[in-house]
Short mmCIF file of C-alpha atoms in Angstrom, two decimals:
data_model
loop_
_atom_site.label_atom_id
_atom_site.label_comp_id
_atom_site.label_asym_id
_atom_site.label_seq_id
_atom_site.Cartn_x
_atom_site.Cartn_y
_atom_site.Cartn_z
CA UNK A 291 25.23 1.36 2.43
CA UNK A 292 21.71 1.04 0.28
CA UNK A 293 21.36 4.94 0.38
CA UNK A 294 24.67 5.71 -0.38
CA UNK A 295 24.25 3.39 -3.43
CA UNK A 296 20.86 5.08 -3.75
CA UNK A 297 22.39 8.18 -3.49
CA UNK A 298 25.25 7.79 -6.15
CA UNK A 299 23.10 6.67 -8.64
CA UNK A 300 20.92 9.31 -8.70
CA UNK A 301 23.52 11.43 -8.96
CA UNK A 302 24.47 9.68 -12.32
CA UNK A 303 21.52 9.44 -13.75
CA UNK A 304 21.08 13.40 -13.22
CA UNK A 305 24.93 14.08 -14.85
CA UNK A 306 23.60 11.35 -17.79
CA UNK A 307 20.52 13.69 -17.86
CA UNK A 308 22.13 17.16 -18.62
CA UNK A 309 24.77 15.69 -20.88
CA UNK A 310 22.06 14.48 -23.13
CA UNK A 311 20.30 17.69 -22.51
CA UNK A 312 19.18 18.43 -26.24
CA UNK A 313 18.28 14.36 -27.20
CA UNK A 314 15.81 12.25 -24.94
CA UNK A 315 15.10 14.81 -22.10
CA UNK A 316 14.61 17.51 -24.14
CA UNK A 317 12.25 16.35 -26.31
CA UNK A 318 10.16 14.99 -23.13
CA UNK A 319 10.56 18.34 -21.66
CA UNK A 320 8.96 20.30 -24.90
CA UNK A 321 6.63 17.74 -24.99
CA UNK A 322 5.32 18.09 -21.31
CA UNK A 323 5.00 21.86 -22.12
CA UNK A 324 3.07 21.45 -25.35
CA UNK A 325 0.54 18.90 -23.38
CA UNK A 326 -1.54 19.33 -20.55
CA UNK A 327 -2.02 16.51 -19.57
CA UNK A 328 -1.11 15.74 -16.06
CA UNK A 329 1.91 12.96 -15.62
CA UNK A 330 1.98 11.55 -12.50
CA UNK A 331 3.84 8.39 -10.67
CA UNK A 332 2.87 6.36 -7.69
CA UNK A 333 4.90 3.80 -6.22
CA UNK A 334 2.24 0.58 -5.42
CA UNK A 335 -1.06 -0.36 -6.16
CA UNK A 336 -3.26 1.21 -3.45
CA UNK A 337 -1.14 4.07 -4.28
CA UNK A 338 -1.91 4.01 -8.12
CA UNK A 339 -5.82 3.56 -7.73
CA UNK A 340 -6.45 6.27 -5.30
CA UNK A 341 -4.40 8.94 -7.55
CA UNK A 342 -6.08 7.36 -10.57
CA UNK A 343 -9.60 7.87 -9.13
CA UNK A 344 -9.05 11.57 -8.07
CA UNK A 345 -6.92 12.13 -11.32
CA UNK A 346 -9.38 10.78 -13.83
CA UNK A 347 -9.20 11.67 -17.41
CA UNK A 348 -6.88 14.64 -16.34
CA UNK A 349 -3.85 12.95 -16.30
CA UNK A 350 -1.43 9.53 -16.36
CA UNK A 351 -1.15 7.82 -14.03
CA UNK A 352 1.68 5.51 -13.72
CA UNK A 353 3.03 2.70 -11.36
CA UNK A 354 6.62 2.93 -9.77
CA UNK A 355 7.34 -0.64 -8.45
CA UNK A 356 6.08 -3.23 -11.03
CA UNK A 357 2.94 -5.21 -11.01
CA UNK A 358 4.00 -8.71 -8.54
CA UNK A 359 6.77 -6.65 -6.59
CA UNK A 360 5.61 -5.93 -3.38
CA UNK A 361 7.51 -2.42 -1.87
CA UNK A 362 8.85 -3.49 1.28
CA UNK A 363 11.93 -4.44 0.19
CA UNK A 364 12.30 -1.83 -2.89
CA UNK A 365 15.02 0.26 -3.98
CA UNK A 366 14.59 2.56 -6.76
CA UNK A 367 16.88 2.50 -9.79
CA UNK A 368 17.91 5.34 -11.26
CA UNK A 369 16.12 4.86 -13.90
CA UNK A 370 13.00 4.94 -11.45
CA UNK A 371 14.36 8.42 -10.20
CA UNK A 372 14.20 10.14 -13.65
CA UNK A 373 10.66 8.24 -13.86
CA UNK A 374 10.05 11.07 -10.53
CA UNK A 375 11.76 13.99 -11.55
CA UNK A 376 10.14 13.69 -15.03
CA UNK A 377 6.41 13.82 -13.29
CA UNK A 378 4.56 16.63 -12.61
CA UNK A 379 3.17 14.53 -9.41
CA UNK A 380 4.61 11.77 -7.43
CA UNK A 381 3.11 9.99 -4.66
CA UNK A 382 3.62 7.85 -2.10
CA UNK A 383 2.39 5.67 0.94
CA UNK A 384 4.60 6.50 3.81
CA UNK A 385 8.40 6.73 4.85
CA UNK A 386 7.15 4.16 6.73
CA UNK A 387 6.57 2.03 3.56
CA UNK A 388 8.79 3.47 1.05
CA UNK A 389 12.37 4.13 3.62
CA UNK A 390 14.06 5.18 0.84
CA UNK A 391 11.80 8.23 0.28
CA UNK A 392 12.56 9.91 3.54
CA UNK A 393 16.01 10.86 2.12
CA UNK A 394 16.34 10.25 -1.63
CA UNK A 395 13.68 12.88 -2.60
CA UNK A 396 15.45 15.49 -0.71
CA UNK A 397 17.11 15.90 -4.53
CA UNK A 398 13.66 15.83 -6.25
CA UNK A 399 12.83 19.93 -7.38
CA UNK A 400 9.71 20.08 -5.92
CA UNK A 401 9.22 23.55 -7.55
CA UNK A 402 8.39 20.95 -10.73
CA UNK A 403 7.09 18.00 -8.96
CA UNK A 404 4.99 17.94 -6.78
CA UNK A 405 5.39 15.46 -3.82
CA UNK A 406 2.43 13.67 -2.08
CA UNK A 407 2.81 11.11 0.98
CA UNK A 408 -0.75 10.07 1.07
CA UNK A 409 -0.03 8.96 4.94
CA UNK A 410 0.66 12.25 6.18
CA UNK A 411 -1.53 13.38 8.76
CA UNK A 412 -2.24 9.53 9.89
CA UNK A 413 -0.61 8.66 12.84
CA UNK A 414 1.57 5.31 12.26
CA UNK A 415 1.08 2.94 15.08
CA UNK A 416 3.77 0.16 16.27
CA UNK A 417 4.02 -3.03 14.78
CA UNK A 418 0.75 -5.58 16.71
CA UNK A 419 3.11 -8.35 14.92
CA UNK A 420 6.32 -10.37 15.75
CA UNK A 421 8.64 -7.96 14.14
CA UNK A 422 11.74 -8.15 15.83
CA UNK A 423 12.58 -4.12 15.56
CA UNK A 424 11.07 -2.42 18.19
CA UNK A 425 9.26 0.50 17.79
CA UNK A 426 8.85 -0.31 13.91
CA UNK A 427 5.80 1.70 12.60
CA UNK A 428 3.63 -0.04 10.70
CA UNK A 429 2.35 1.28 7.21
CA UNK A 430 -0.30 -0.60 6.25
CA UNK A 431 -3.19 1.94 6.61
CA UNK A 432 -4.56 1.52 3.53
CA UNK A 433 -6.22 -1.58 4.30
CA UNK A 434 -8.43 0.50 6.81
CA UNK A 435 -11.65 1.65 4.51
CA UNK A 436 -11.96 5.03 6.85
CA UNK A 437 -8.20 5.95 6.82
CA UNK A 438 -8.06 4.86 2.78
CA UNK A 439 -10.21 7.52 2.34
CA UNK A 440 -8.27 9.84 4.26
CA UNK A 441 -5.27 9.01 2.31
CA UNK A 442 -7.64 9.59 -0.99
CA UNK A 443 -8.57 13.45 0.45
CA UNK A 444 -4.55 14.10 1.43
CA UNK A 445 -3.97 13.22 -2.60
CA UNK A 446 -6.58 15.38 -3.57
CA UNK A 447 -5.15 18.29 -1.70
CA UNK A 448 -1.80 18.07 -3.42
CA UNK A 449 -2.70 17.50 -6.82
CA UNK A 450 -5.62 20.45 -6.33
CA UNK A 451 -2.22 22.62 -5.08
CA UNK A 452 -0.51 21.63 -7.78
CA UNK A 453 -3.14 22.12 -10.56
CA UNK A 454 -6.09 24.40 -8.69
CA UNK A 455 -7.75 24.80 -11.90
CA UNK A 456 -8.65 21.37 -11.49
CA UNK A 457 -9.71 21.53 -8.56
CA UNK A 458 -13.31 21.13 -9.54
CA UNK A 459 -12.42 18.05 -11.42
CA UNK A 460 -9.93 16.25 -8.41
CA UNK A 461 -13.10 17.30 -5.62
CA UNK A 462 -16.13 15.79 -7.91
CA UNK A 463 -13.81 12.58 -8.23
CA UNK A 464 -12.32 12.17 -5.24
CA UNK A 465 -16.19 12.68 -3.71
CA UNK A 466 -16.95 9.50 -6.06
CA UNK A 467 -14.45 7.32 -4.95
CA UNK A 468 -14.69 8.26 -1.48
CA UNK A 469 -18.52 7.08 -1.45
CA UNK A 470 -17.28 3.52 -2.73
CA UNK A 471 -14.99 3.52 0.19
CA UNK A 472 -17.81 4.57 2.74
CA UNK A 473 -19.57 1.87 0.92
CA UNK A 474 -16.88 -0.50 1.99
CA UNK A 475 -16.40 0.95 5.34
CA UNK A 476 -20.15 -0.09 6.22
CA UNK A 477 -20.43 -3.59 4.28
CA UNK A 478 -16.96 -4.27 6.90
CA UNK A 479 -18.95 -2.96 9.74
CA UNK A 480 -22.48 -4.77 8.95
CA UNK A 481 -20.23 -8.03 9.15
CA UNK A 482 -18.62 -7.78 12.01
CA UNK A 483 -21.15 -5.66 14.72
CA UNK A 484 -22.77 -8.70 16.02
CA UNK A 485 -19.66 -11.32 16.01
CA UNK A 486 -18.39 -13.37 19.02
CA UNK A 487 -15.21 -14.41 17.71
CA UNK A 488 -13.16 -11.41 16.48
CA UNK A 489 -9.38 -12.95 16.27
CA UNK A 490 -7.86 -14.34 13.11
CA UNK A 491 -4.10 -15.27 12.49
CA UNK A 492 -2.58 -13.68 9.46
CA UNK A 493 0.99 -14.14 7.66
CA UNK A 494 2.27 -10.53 8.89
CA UNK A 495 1.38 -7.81 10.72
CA UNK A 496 -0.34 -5.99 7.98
CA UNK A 497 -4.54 -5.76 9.28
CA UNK A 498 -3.48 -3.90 12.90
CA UNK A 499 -5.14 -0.88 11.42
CA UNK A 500 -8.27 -2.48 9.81
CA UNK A 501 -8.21 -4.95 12.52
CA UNK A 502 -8.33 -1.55 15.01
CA UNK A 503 -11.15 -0.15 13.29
CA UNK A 504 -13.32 -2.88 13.38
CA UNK A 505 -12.53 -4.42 17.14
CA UNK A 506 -11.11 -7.11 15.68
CA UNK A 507 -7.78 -9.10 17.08
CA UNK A 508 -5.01 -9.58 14.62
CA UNK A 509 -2.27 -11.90 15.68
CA UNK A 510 0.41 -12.14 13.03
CA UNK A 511 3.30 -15.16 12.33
CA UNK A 512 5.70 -12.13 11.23
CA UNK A 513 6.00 -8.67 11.70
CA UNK A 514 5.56 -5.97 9.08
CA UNK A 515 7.44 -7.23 6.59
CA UNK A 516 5.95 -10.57 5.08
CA UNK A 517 9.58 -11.99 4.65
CA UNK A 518 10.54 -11.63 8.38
CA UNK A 519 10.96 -15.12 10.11
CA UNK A 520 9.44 -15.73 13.11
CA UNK A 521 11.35 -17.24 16.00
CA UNK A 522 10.21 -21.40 17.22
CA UNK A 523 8.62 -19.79 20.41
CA UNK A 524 5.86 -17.46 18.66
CA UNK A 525 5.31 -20.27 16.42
CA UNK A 526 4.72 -22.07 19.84
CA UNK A 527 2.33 -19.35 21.46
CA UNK A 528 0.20 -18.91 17.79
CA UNK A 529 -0.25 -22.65 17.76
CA UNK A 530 -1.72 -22.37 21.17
CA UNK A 531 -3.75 -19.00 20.03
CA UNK A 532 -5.11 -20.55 16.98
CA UNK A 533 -6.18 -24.46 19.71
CA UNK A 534 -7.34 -21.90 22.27
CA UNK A 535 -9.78 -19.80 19.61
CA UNK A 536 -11.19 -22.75 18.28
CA UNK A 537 -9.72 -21.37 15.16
CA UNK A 538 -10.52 -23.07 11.73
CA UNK A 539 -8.45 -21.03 8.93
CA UNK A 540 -4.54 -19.26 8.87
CA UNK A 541 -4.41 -16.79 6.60
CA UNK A 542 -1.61 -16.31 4.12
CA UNK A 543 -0.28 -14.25 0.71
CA UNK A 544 -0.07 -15.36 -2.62
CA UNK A 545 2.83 -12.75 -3.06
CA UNK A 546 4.92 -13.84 -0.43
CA UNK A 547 5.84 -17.01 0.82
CA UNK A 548 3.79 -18.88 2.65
CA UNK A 549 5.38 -21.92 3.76
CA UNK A 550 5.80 -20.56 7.72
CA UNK A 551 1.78 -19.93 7.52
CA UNK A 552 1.45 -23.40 5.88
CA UNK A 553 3.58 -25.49 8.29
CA UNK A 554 1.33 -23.86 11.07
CA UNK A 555 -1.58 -24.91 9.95
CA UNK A 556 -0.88 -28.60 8.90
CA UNK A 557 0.23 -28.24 12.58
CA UNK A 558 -2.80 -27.05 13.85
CA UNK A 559 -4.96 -29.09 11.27
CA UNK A 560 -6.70 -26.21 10.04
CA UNK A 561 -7.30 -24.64 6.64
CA UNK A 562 -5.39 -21.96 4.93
CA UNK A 563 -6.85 -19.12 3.33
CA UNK A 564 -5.65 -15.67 1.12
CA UNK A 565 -5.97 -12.61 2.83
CA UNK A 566 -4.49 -9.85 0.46
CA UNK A 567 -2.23 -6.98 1.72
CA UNK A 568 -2.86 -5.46 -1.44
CA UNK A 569 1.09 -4.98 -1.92
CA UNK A 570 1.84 -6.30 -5.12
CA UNK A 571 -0.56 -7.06 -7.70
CA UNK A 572 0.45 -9.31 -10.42
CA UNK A 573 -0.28 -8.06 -13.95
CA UNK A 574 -2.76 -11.18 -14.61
CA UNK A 575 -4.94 -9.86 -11.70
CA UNK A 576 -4.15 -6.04 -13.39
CA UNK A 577 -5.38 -6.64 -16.85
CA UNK A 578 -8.16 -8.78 -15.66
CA UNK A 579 -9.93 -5.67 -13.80
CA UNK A 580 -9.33 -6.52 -9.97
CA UNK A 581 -9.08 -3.32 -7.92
CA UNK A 582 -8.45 -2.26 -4.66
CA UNK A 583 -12.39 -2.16 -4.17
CA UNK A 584 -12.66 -5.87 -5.55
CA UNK A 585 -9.69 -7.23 -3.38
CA UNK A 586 -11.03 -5.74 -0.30
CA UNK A 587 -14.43 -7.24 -0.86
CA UNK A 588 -12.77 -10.66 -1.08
CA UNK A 589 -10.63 -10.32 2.14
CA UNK A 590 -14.14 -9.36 3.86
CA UNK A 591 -15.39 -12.43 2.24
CA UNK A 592 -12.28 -14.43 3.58
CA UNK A 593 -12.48 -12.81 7.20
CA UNK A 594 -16.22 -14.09 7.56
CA UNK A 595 -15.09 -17.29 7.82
CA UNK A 596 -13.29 -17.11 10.70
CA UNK A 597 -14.84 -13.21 12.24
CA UNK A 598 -18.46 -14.82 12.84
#
């Protein structure tokens, strides 16, 4: 039902397009012509700051889903669909991620814009979580430092196909960010080589990859979505996880709800803590300079405290 909903109002919005032909959408088409400068449109934050960082002072770079929204759950508007057919670039996570992708860009001309799924090439692995659809793949590979920058190169390559003479620009800024990354990648590894206690309990199943990378054990109260519900009897076995790991801390979202994560703890009677999915930003945290970079350093921060 959502993508035939999806699918009809795209189809409006492109009939509303061509009848204004010679008002709003013309004047943004001259305008794109007369101006070189690169327009491009990601869908989520990890999304927004790789792009940005390879992109630079080329280009625009805009976000899709709005600052506090987190994309699980999202479902583009029309209005969102002219905001990709009107970019030279658009990028996104995953079809994992982003569902409605797999099918509702099948309309986008990608003779005009280009389309980048930073995932491609990474190998999606099931759901470590409680999700209760098996087989679902889970997305979350941006919170792995090593496959983040992995995700950074695949951008790279499709803006540098796009625009290849910028490619000198996209390669000297993508090497930049990529160092902070590696940067990251080690800090994560310096604090975790020597620990005895590698399992911490998490909202939802979004650290499997990070959590892979880093021989750590992630045991999650939902599955890939944060708004799944877990059933009484995996409350049951992470309550014995959490007495049996001499755990101290659950950790939970500020962007999702976290009364299941709460109720375990007070039944545990241990502490709660934020570890950050990096999902959906809020626009306080936006305009007062946290980053990707920043918001991994403080889950690594976070994660000490329990992966010690």
């Amino acid at each position: 039902m959502k993508k035939w909903i999806f699918a009809a109002a795209l189809l409006f919005s492109t009939s509303i397009l061509a009848a204004c032909g010679t008002q709003g959408t013309a004047s943004s088409a001259s305008s794109t012509k007369n101006d070189d400068t690169i327009n491009v449109v990601t869908t989520f934050y990890p999304m927004y700051e790789f792009t940005k960082a390879v992109v630079g002072d080329e280009g625009d770079v805009t976000l899709l889903i709005p600052a506090g929204n987190e994309p699980h759950e999202y479902e583009p508007s029309a209005q969102d669909m002219t905001k990709i057919t009107d970019a030279d670039v658009f990028v996104y996570n995953s079809d994992a991620l982003e569902g409605w992708a797999a099918n509702g860009l099948d309309t986008v001309d990608t003779d005009k814009t280009k389309v980048i799924q930073a995932a491609e090439g990474i190998t999606l692995s099931e759901s470590d979580g409680a999700s209760e659809e098996a087989g679902e793949l889970d997305p979350h590979v941006w919170l792995d430092p090593v496959l983040a920058k992995q995700e950074v190169e695949t951008i790279k390559a499709g803006l540098t196909a796009k625009f290849p003479d910028k490619a000198d620009v996209f390669e000297k800024n993508a090497e930049a960010y990529i160092a902070k990354l590696t940067d990251l990648d080690k800090k994560y590894q310096a604090a975790f080589d020597n620990a005895t206690q590698r399992s911490f309990v998490t909202q939802h199943a979004a650290f499997g990859y990070l959590a892979k990378e880093y021989g750590l054990t992630q045991e999650a109260i939902s599955g890939i979505s944060p708004e799944e519900e877990p059933s009484a009897a995996r409350l049951a076995e992470l309550k014995t996880f959490v007495e049996d790991h001499e755990l101290s801390i659950i950790y939970f979202e500020e962007t999702a709800s976290s009364k299941v994560a709460e109720a375990l703890a007070d039944e545990t009677g241990v502490a709660t803590e934020v570890l950050n999915p990096i999902e959906g930003i809020s626009q306080a945290d936006l305009d007062n300079g946290v980053t990707y970079l920043s918001i991994m350093e403080d889950n690594l921060t976070s994660l000490m405290k329990t992966i010690k």
